[in-house]
Amino acid sequence: MAIQRFNAVEAAQSRKPKIVEELNKRSELFGENVFNENTMRQYLTSDAFKGVMSAIDLGKKIDRKIADQVSSAMKEWAMSKGVTHYTHWFQPLTGGTAEKHDAFFETIGSGMAFEKFGGHQLVQQEPDASSFPHGGIRNTFEARGYTAWDPTSPAFIFGTTLCIPTIFVSYTGEALDYKTPLLRALQAVDGAATAICKYFDKNVKKVSSSLGWEQEYFLVDKALANSRPDLALTGRTLLGHSPAKGQQLDDHYFGAIPSRALNFMRELETECMLLGIPVKTRHNEVAPNQFELAPIFEEANLAVDHNSLLMDLMGRVASKHNFKVLLHEKPFAGVNGSGKHNNWSLTTDSGVNLLGPGKTPMSNLQFLTFFINTIKAVHDNEELLRAVTASASNDHRLGANEAPPAIISVFIGEQLTKVLEELEGVTDGKLSPEEKTDLKLNVVGKIPDVLLDNTDRNRTSAFAFTGNKFEFRAIGSTANCAKPMTVLNTIVAKQLKDFKIEVDKLIDRKDLKKDEAIFNVLREYIKSSRNILFEGNGYGAEWEKEAKKRGLSNHKTTPEAIKVKISDKVLSLYEEMGVMSKVETSARYEIEVEEYTKRIQIESRVLGDIAGNHVVPTAVLYQNMLIENVSGLKNIFGTNFEEHAKEQIRLIKRISEHIEGVHCKIDKMINARKKANKIENHEEKAMAYCSKVKPFLDEIRYHCDKLELMVDDKLWPLTKYRELLFIR
């Protein structure tokens, strides 16, 4: 194994950057491989174009005649670009994407064939759902699932395949993917937000949720990554001693991008441009060999699809540059992990950002309405927001120095806090003309000035307002953005719905004017949501004590955090907003519980194998070399040999202690795993793996990492951190 390590190091050090030219005009390539609005205008009839646009903008159903015209145009366009196959591209509950390729090919007898792609093939397909996670949602004999075209996300060409974004549902109609609940949540927030907007602008007809994600990742040479069984099988290093130099000098963040990595980014960005993914920002992150990529904001459904597509694309492009992309939240201990900040806002069909302050008191009252309702939604559903960030991999990241803690809090800045404090003093009931004037001129009217120099300064907040959007920072780098976006849009939709009921009640029953009613309701929301607001340092025991006093949850592990997903409150929330049925929500909970168990189980088995079959034999080999050395010294110095061999003897003893520690902990871990495997209840099994099996991973690692420091470097079989993180 040591030979493999040194061969990998030699291969990595000999790499030359693959030369990739920087794009001059990205706009000329943007969306070239996407069946977007511009392409549809060229290939579709007027009726077909109007039909598709009505489906996108108004949610109207596309009839079969229009579908036939669209499919014919798609085929013509795709084949002109060398495409031979098509696929329904969907996002099952595995967390990745799925596709089954079919050729544009049909036989017609007499040895003849032709290219065919009809409306029925565009609109719906029937993939076998039996091998996808379903959480008990279907019986074994009901293996059929359906994929159905989502016209709001345009088809695209990937390689020689036409990819059609679709939803994925069971034979009985329940959602088996992430996209379906997201689309329902977006519809819910559209309806609720549009109703609120009409208080301020009667012409608003639609509100869209916007998302801008920030994808963090590590780049490691492919040979180095392949030499580590733990990276290959679990996505993270299960052992490995930290190098003397890590990230403590802060010299990697925003530094010059290494040549190989830069050329990888250039090719990735070119591919993104062709696929219509509007990537804009690239930079070094804090940890060595860690980077970030971020796009321009897009409509949430499209942004989610683009992030899922990007994660697939990154792996393919990286391979061409002899890199391995690591998306795991914590691939290396001792340095920063990777997250995926979700920047969220709401925008009207006239282009107004509802979380951006305006130029008039009325537009600022609209801003405050959506701003305060969002805070109230987070306050009332902080456990659910924590739950949606939970995973076996993200548990390693939350609470570390680069990420927010497991406690959900909202940061809005000192100046906006003062604005809310002033609004908290609004008179109950009707407002005097003087109070209205003061509010509009001196409180609401000054919000643009307040925000001008009040950008976010707090990196420990899980949910921060950053000037014209909220940034949800607790999301892990491997996550499908549909999960947090479904939750966030659902809870905000519910909150806005309740807000309208309360405002209308005050207008109807208390004879208050519209702005008076809005101020009155917002005042009560500020009071009831005060506990979620936090401007201080989110790390440490002091904040945990304070959060407990405030009644905020602090669930540090996934099994503990996700229990809320099947609470009566959450089940009722999803049903009321038409996002998921109780069956669908419960199924997802079962899937997440099982996935957690399986991931810890896999890590446990992999670590047991590496420690027992790689680390210990190497340590014994080196120990034998030391014993031979001691024997030689005894032959030379006789009875006085211990005076000359005391360090070797001490090292032999220390190696024996750590070898014993590894074997002892492996045996205990295996026994704990066997006991956990006998538990039939999925929830109890996950808890057992979390509390009884998982702790052994760190304990075994401790002994292995100590042995790494003792054993001759030439013998050590596993590629070391200094090689993984600093060979570029």
XYZ file of C-alpha atoms in Angstrom, residues 3-624:
622
model
C 3.886 1.870 -2.960
C 0.409 2.960 -4.072
C 0.670 6.061 -1.916
C 4.025 7.126 -3.320
C 2.954 6.318 -6.884
C -0.098 8.530 -6.344
C 2.051 11.348 -4.941
C 4.442 11.074 -7.885
C 1.559 11.111 -10.370
C -0.034 14.145 -8.710
C 3.230 16.079 -8.603
C 3.920 15.428 -12.278
C 0.555 16.752 -13.526
C 0.594 19.626 -15.982
C -2.404 21.983 -16.107
C -4.789 21.202 -18.945
C -4.849 24.419 -20.942
C -8.338 25.911 -21.204
C -8.958 29.311 -22.730
C -10.904 31.842 -20.680
C -14.230 32.777 -22.271
C -14.173 36.244 -23.769
C -17.899 36.834 -24.233
C -19.880 34.464 -22.096
C -23.151 35.892 -23.344
C -22.510 34.408 -26.796
C -22.447 30.865 -25.349
C -25.065 31.295 -22.639
C -27.949 28.838 -23.011
C -26.744 27.464 -26.348
C -27.665 23.907 -25.295
C -30.967 24.870 -23.656
C -34.442 24.737 -25.198
C -35.182 28.152 -23.729
C -37.574 30.908 -24.698
C -35.318 32.191 -27.471
C -34.924 28.701 -28.977
C -38.663 28.019 -28.667
C -39.428 31.177 -30.654
C -37.290 29.802 -33.479
C -38.628 26.244 -33.517
C -42.234 26.377 -32.259
C -45.397 27.496 -33.977
C -47.116 30.538 -32.504
C -49.801 28.377 -30.839
C -47.267 25.967 -29.378
C -45.129 28.817 -28.048
C -48.116 30.484 -26.395
C -49.162 27.144 -24.896
C -45.770 26.525 -23.309
C -45.453 30.098 -22.027
C -48.951 29.892 -20.491
C -47.864 26.728 -18.690
C -44.701 28.432 -17.425
C -46.252 31.769 -16.418
C -49.792 30.778 -15.436
C -49.547 27.066 -14.663
C -51.970 26.110 -17.422
C -52.073 22.536 -18.692
C -50.499 21.744 -22.069
C -52.857 19.707 -24.291
C -51.628 16.735 -26.308
C -51.739 18.562 -29.648
C -49.378 21.256 -28.335
C -47.197 18.594 -26.685
C -46.790 16.845 -30.058
C -45.667 20.108 -31.661
C -43.225 20.827 -28.818
C -41.714 17.328 -28.913
C -41.246 17.507 -32.675
C -39.501 20.871 -32.352
C -37.339 19.627 -29.483
C -36.231 16.623 -31.530
C -35.412 18.746 -34.564
C -33.390 21.188 -32.459
C -31.604 18.440 -30.483
C -30.698 16.354 -33.535
C -29.243 19.452 -35.213
C -26.752 19.433 -32.324
C -25.810 15.764 -32.642
C -28.196 14.385 -30.020
C -29.158 10.705 -30.344
C -31.074 9.997 -27.102
C -33.508 11.604 -24.705
C -34.172 11.109 -21.008
C -36.586 12.223 -18.340
C -34.211 13.847 -15.852
C -35.487 13.770 -12.270
C -34.392 14.060 -8.649
C -35.390 10.993 -6.613
C -35.065 10.813 -2.852
C -31.495 9.498 -3.132
C -30.315 13.117 -3.134
C -28.806 12.881 -6.630
C -30.287 12.892 -10.122
C -31.599 10.007 -12.208
C -31.939 9.354 -15.928
C -32.765 6.520 -18.333
C -31.684 7.129 -21.933
C -33.877 6.137 -24.880
C -32.892 6.620 -28.514
C -34.774 8.706 -31.080
C -35.260 5.436 -32.907
C -38.216 3.287 -33.951
C -38.487 0.400 -36.387
C -41.341 0.256 -38.906
C -40.823 -3.201 -40.351
C -39.229 -4.429 -43.560
C -35.828 -3.623 -42.160
C -36.580 0.110 -41.981
C -36.412 2.588 -39.100
C -36.804 6.298 -38.413
C -36.207 8.877 -35.673
C -39.215 9.492 -33.456
C -40.021 11.555 -30.366
C -43.721 12.152 -29.748
C -45.771 14.211 -27.323
C -46.538 11.203 -25.124
C -42.802 10.523 -24.773
C -42.208 14.153 -23.784
C -45.051 14.472 -21.309
C -44.886 11.187 -19.379
C -42.712 8.099 -18.931
C -42.986 5.033 -16.682
C -39.631 4.192 -15.061
C -39.458 1.336 -12.588
C -39.753 2.890 -9.119
C -38.914 -0.280 -7.196
C -35.225 0.504 -6.649
C -35.650 4.118 -5.536
C -36.235 5.113 -1.887
C -39.967 5.233 -1.147
C -40.290 5.029 2.644
C -43.028 2.412 2.487
C -45.158 4.582 0.212
C -45.887 1.723 -2.193
C -46.282 -2.036 -2.158
C -43.718 -4.257 -3.865
C -46.191 -5.190 -6.577
C -46.791 -1.476 -7.318
C -43.312 -0.957 -8.747
C -44.375 1.434 -11.461
C -43.600 5.139 -11.137
C -44.340 8.044 -13.419
C -42.154 10.920 -14.568
C -44.026 13.960 -15.879
C -42.611 16.938 -17.791
C -41.987 20.158 -15.862
C -42.227 22.902 -18.542
C -41.095 25.590 -16.057
C -37.545 24.182 -16.214
C -36.267 24.090 -19.805
C -34.928 20.959 -21.478
C -31.179 20.883 -22.084
C -28.545 18.878 -23.923
C -25.958 17.017 -21.870
C -23.440 15.227 -24.097
C -25.532 13.547 -26.800
C -28.691 13.320 -24.679
C -31.726 15.603 -24.543
C -32.578 15.951 -20.837
C -36.165 16.825 -19.935
C -36.644 17.968 -16.298
C -39.538 16.048 -14.746
C -41.305 15.264 -11.520
C -41.397 11.674 -10.230
C -44.481 10.195 -8.561
C -45.625 6.743 -7.476
C -48.257 4.586 -9.138
C -50.744 5.910 -6.571
C -49.769 9.557 -7.104
C -47.502 10.343 -4.127
C -44.326 12.359 -4.718
C -41.148 10.265 -4.875
C -38.838 13.186 -5.623
C -37.729 16.587 -4.352
C -39.140 18.654 -7.215
C -42.854 17.891 -6.705
C -43.133 19.288 -3.140
C -40.968 22.237 -4.162
C -43.325 23.153 -7.009
C -46.269 22.912 -4.619
C -44.485 25.111 -2.052
C -43.660 27.694 -4.729
C -47.305 27.742 -5.774
C -48.340 28.221 -2.129
C -45.979 31.148 -1.525
C -46.987 32.702 -4.848
C -50.654 32.754 -3.844
C -50.036 33.946 -0.284
C -47.478 36.625 -1.200
C -49.521 37.939 -4.131
C -52.493 38.433 -1.815
C -50.317 40.509 0.559
C -48.809 42.514 -2.312
C -52.292 43.689 -3.284
C -52.358 45.727 -0.067
C -49.661 47.840 -1.698
C -50.044 47.331 -5.465
C -53.251 45.997 -7.005
C -51.444 45.193 -10.262
C -49.241 42.412 -8.859
C -50.343 39.090 -10.351
C -47.508 36.738 -9.418
C -44.709 36.426 -6.856
C -41.726 34.170 -7.494
C -39.234 32.765 -5.034
C -35.620 33.495 -5.958
C -32.585 31.455 -4.977
C -28.878 32.088 -5.236
C -26.802 29.168 -3.935
C -23.089 29.186 -3.079
C -21.452 25.817 -3.765
C -18.339 25.016 -1.733
C -16.139 22.027 -2.582
C -12.651 20.520 -2.339
C -10.464 19.555 -5.299
C -8.028 16.678 -4.728
C -5.847 14.995 -7.311
C -7.595 11.886 -8.618
C -4.649 9.566 -7.924
C -4.375 10.807 -4.339
C -8.116 10.466 -3.759
C -8.216 6.965 -5.258
C -5.395 5.870 -2.949
C -7.656 6.475 0.066
C -10.333 3.764 0.541
C -12.250 5.985 2.950
C -12.543 8.843 0.434
C -13.603 6.409 -2.280
C -16.296 4.734 -0.176
C -17.555 7.430 2.199
C -16.569 10.763 0.659
C -14.508 11.760 3.714
C -11.284 10.774 5.439
C -12.079 8.608 8.453
C -8.526 8.934 9.778
C -5.455 11.020 9.146
C -3.390 13.254 11.386
C -3.641 16.993 10.798
C -0.558 18.492 9.086
C 1.591 21.026 10.912
C 0.246 23.710 8.588
C -3.458 23.782 7.858
C -5.495 26.946 7.405
C -4.211 28.845 10.427
C -2.317 31.439 8.358
C -5.478 32.341 6.362
C -3.315 32.373 3.246
C -5.610 30.358 1.003
C -8.820 32.400 1.307
C -9.220 34.661 -1.749
C -5.627 33.871 -2.731
C -4.412 33.284 -6.280
C -6.240 30.239 -7.661
C -3.771 27.398 -8.444
C -3.264 26.849 -12.187
C -4.746 23.349 -12.384
C -7.775 24.369 -10.366
C -8.240 27.523 -12.441
C -8.250 25.570 -15.683
C -10.786 23.151 -14.198
C -12.961 26.152 -13.280
C -12.654 27.626 -16.767
C -13.857 24.440 -18.439
C -16.602 23.997 -15.847
C -17.812 27.552 -16.417
C -17.846 27.044 -20.189
C -20.029 23.963 -19.757
C -22.247 25.921 -17.352
C -22.686 28.687 -19.920
C -23.793 26.181 -22.564
C -26.329 24.760 -20.095
C -27.663 28.160 -19.079
C -26.267 28.003 -15.522
C -25.373 31.668 -14.816
C -22.197 31.104 -12.775
C -20.494 34.370 -11.915
C -18.165 34.028 -8.919
C -15.191 31.743 -8.234
C -12.597 31.942 -5.470
C -10.394 30.064 -3.028
C -12.142 29.200 0.220
C -10.529 29.093 3.677
C -9.165 25.537 3.746
C -6.328 24.398 1.462
C -7.673 23.027 -1.843
C -11.175 24.315 -1.004
C -13.067 26.529 -3.453
C -16.432 28.146 -4.057
C -18.613 28.757 -7.090
C -21.741 30.924 -7.132
C -24.268 31.950 -9.803
C -26.569 34.909 -10.351
C -29.979 34.573 -8.636
C -32.660 32.621 -10.502
C -36.236 31.508 -9.972
C -36.039 28.879 -7.226
C -37.166 25.814 -9.198
C -34.694 26.530 -11.997
C -31.926 27.349 -9.507
C -32.472 23.999 -7.757
C -32.270 22.139 -11.068
C -29.128 24.028 -12.004
C -27.413 23.186 -8.720
C -28.243 19.484 -9.104
C -26.975 19.584 -12.677
C -23.838 21.438 -11.603
C -22.920 18.791 -9.024
C -23.107 16.138 -11.768
C -21.146 18.336 -14.144
C -18.380 19.093 -11.635
C -17.452 15.433 -11.308
C -17.278 14.908 -15.062
C -15.178 17.991 -15.754
C -12.904 17.298 -12.772
C -12.097 13.852 -14.131
C -10.777 15.420 -17.353
C -8.355 17.442 -15.232
C -7.349 14.440 -13.091
C -9.179 15.837 -10.090
C -11.718 14.375 -7.699
C -14.409 16.792 -6.469
C -15.232 16.284 -2.800
C -18.703 17.608 -1.944
C -18.849 16.022 1.509
C -19.499 18.573 4.255
C -16.391 17.556 6.228
C -13.919 15.558 4.130
C -10.973 16.579 6.321
C -10.807 16.980 10.092
C -9.167 20.089 11.463
C -9.984 22.426 8.553
C -13.178 24.085 7.391
C -15.942 21.976 5.922
C -18.152 22.859 2.965
C -21.608 24.364 2.987
C -24.112 25.610 0.461
C -25.554 28.933 1.553
C -29.051 29.458 0.157
C -29.765 33.139 -0.537
C -33.548 33.549 -0.724
C -35.920 36.341 -1.630
C -39.348 36.985 -3.173
C -39.883 38.970 -6.372
C -43.065 40.267 -8.025
C -43.890 39.904 -11.715
C -43.022 43.593 -12.081
C -39.488 42.952 -10.814
C -39.840 44.309 -7.267
C -37.733 42.502 -4.649
C -40.076 42.219 -1.657
C -37.098 41.919 0.698
C -35.438 45.023 -0.673
C -36.358 48.420 0.781
C -37.969 50.919 -1.552
C -37.863 54.674 -2.040
C -41.189 55.583 -0.440
C -42.759 54.933 2.983
C -45.403 52.709 1.352
C -42.838 50.527 -0.437
C -40.853 50.324 2.795
C -43.955 49.236 4.693
C -44.272 46.461 2.112
C -40.633 45.528 2.756
C -41.194 45.468 6.522
C -44.298 43.337 6.073
C -42.397 40.584 4.251
C -39.273 41.039 6.380
C -41.103 40.667 9.716
C -43.352 37.858 8.459
C -40.263 35.913 7.406
C -38.726 36.355 10.860
C -42.010 35.212 12.427
C -42.094 32.154 10.147
C -38.534 31.227 11.170
C -39.328 31.762 14.848
C -42.395 29.536 14.738
C -40.654 26.805 12.714
C -37.024 26.903 13.850
C -37.013 23.177 14.639
C -38.190 22.344 11.123
C -35.515 24.559 9.594
C -32.887 22.796 11.719
C -34.303 19.444 10.637
C -33.980 20.246 6.941
C -30.237 20.874 7.391
C -29.672 17.546 9.158
C -27.658 14.707 7.649
C -24.943 12.330 8.791
C -22.367 14.393 6.898
C -23.602 17.866 7.912
C -23.549 16.838 11.592
C -19.734 17.070 11.340
C -19.935 20.661 10.128
C -22.641 22.425 12.135
C -21.148 24.022 15.201
C -17.591 24.007 13.835
C -15.705 27.270 13.439
C -16.718 27.781 9.811
C -20.429 27.107 10.160
C -23.386 28.195 12.237
C -24.315 26.119 15.289
C -27.193 23.651 15.393
C -29.306 26.419 16.958
C -31.339 28.398 14.430
C -31.229 32.154 15.016
C -31.846 35.223 12.848
C -29.331 38.027 12.443
C -30.672 41.366 11.134
C -28.046 43.857 12.300
C -28.069 46.576 14.904
C -29.851 49.222 12.841
C -32.768 47.063 11.748
C -33.062 45.813 15.315
C -33.599 49.451 16.345
C -36.267 49.853 13.650
C -38.147 46.844 15.018
C -37.832 48.167 18.559
C -39.442 51.415 17.457
C -42.244 49.576 15.678
C -42.798 47.542 18.826
C -44.017 50.739 20.471
C -46.793 51.373 17.937
C -50.106 52.288 19.602
C -52.632 49.482 19.971
C -55.562 50.220 17.663
C -55.992 53.429 15.692
C -52.960 55.638 15.182
C -53.007 59.398 15.564
C -52.086 61.480 12.491
C -48.901 62.551 14.285
C -47.867 58.952 15.015
C -48.528 57.906 11.417
C -46.425 60.777 10.123
C -43.610 59.997 12.539
C -43.630 56.295 11.603
C -43.625 56.962 7.886
C -40.987 59.678 7.926
C -38.664 58.816 10.795
C -38.908 55.016 11.022
C -40.153 53.414 7.821
C -38.928 56.218 5.594
C -35.325 55.939 6.777
C -34.868 52.227 6.070
C -32.818 52.690 2.858
C -30.345 54.856 4.817
C -30.195 52.262 7.570
C -29.408 49.451 5.114
C -26.885 51.481 3.158
C -24.101 50.665 5.613
C -25.648 47.792 7.521
C -24.411 44.743 5.657
C -24.190 41.442 7.482
C -21.255 41.124 9.884
C -22.206 37.960 11.760
C -20.954 34.673 10.279
C -22.294 32.548 13.149
C -25.973 33.079 12.373
C -27.827 30.258 10.630
C -30.315 32.652 9.016
C -29.071 36.179 8.307
C -30.548 39.188 6.543
C -27.935 40.546 4.137
C -29.432 43.739 2.725
C -32.046 42.500 0.241
C -32.326 38.777 0.963
C -32.089 36.181 3.704
C -29.116 33.822 3.696
C -29.772 30.326 5.048
C -26.255 29.221 5.979
C -26.734 25.903 7.710
C -27.293 23.933 4.468
C -24.655 21.305 3.721
C -22.687 21.161 0.480
C -24.168 17.822 -0.655
C -27.778 18.884 -0.059
C -30.414 19.151 -2.747
C -31.549 22.786 -2.480
C -35.153 21.686 -3.022
C -35.321 20.518 0.607
C -34.606 23.852 2.327
C -36.474 25.780 -0.370
C -39.578 23.630 0.110
C -39.546 24.230 3.866
C -38.743 27.945 3.696
C -41.362 28.761 1.076
C -43.974 26.651 2.861
C -43.524 28.274 6.268
C -43.469 31.770 4.755
C -46.601 30.993 2.732
C -48.371 29.796 5.880
C -47.241 32.873 7.798
C -48.385 35.288 5.075
C -51.722 33.506 4.893
C -52.210 33.943 8.658
C -51.059 37.562 8.447
C -53.709 38.408 5.855
C -56.435 36.844 7.990
C -55.370 38.944 10.990
C -55.064 42.195 9.024
C -58.421 41.738 7.296
C -60.030 40.981 10.650
C -58.761 44.276 12.101
C -59.959 46.175 9.049
C -63.412 44.554 9.132
C -64.071 44.320 12.861
C -62.008 47.131 14.400
C -62.647 49.653 11.632
C -58.909 50.251 11.227
C -57.392 51.583 8.050
C -55.150 49.247 6.079
C -51.838 50.704 7.203
C -53.025 50.875 10.823
C -54.032 47.224 10.739
C -50.688 46.242 9.207
C -48.726 48.185 11.854
C -50.799 46.600 14.639
C -50.218 43.037 13.445
C -46.512 43.625 12.755
C -46.103 45.028 16.269
C -47.407 41.799 17.807
C -45.244 39.691 15.499
C -42.135 41.592 16.566
C -42.961 40.958 20.226
C -43.666 37.258 19.751
C -40.580 36.649 17.571
C -38.018 38.497 19.684
C -36.375 35.286 20.938
C -35.179 34.199 17.487
C -33.191 37.422 16.944
C -29.548 37.255 18.002
C -26.697 39.628 17.201
C -23.903 38.023 19.251
C -21.442 35.170 18.850
C -23.318 31.964 18.036
C -20.607 29.640 19.358
C -20.006 28.300 22.827
C -21.752 27.358 26.022
C -22.991 30.881 26.774
C -25.149 31.052 23.637
C -26.391 27.506 24.244
C -27.542 28.527 27.730
C -29.145 31.689 26.383
C -30.859 29.776 23.548
C -32.270 27.309 26.072
C -33.711 30.190 28.107
C -35.313 31.528 24.947
C -36.921 28.176 24.209
C -34.890 27.521 21.054
C -34.029 23.948 20.123
C -30.456 22.654 20.024
C -30.525 19.291 18.259
C -26.923 18.304 17.539
C -27.508 14.994 15.766
C -29.655 14.008 12.800
C -31.862 11.381 14.516
C -32.686 13.916 17.199
C -33.203 16.820 14.776
C -35.488 15.184 12.208
C -38.097 13.875 14.675
C -40.002 17.125 14.278
C -40.764 16.213 10.661
C -43.474 13.801 11.793
C -44.894 16.022 14.530
C -48.577 16.901 14.302
C -47.645 20.537 13.723
C -45.475 19.805 10.676
C -47.816 17.198 9.212
C -50.695 19.682 9.479
C -48.579 22.496 8.022
C -47.740 20.563 4.850
C -51.311 19.337 4.425
C -52.851 22.773 4.951
C -50.516 24.371 2.402
C -50.997 21.542 -0.106
C -47.275 20.714 -0.167
C -47.227 17.106 1.087
C -49.709 14.627 2.467
C -49.099 12.851 5.775
C -48.124 9.748 3.808
C -45.531 11.653 1.767
C -44.056 13.436 4.805
C -43.868 10.242 6.875
C -42.238 8.386 3.987
C -39.502 11.000 3.722
C -38.844 10.743 7.431
C -38.451 6.956 7.134
C -36.049 7.393 4.216
C -33.887 9.901 6.097
C -33.750 7.738 9.214
C -32.698 4.705 7.168
C -30.138 6.691 5.202
C -28.535 7.980 8.401
C -28.195 4.425 9.745
C -26.708 3.149 6.494
C -24.149 5.945 6.252
C -22.857 5.420 9.791
C -22.885 1.677 9.177
C -20.784 2.066 6.020
C -18.309 4.390 7.741
C -17.997 1.944 10.626
C -17.242 -0.974 8.318
C -14.790 0.991 6.199
C -12.885 2.268 9.228
C -12.763 -1.217 10.747
C -11.292 -2.522 7.495
C -8.690 0.240 7.099
C -7.624 0.194 10.739
C -7.444 -3.591 10.972
C -6.037 -4.399 7.517
C -3.893 -1.359 6.703
C -2.915 0.565 9.810
C -2.255 -2.240 12.312
C -0.191 -4.475 9.955
C 1.949 -1.451 9.031
C 2.447 -0.595 12.703
C 3.422 -4.213 13.466
C 5.862 -4.187 10.548
C 7.563 -1.065 11.866
C 7.498 -2.426 15.408
C 9.323 -5.559 14.205
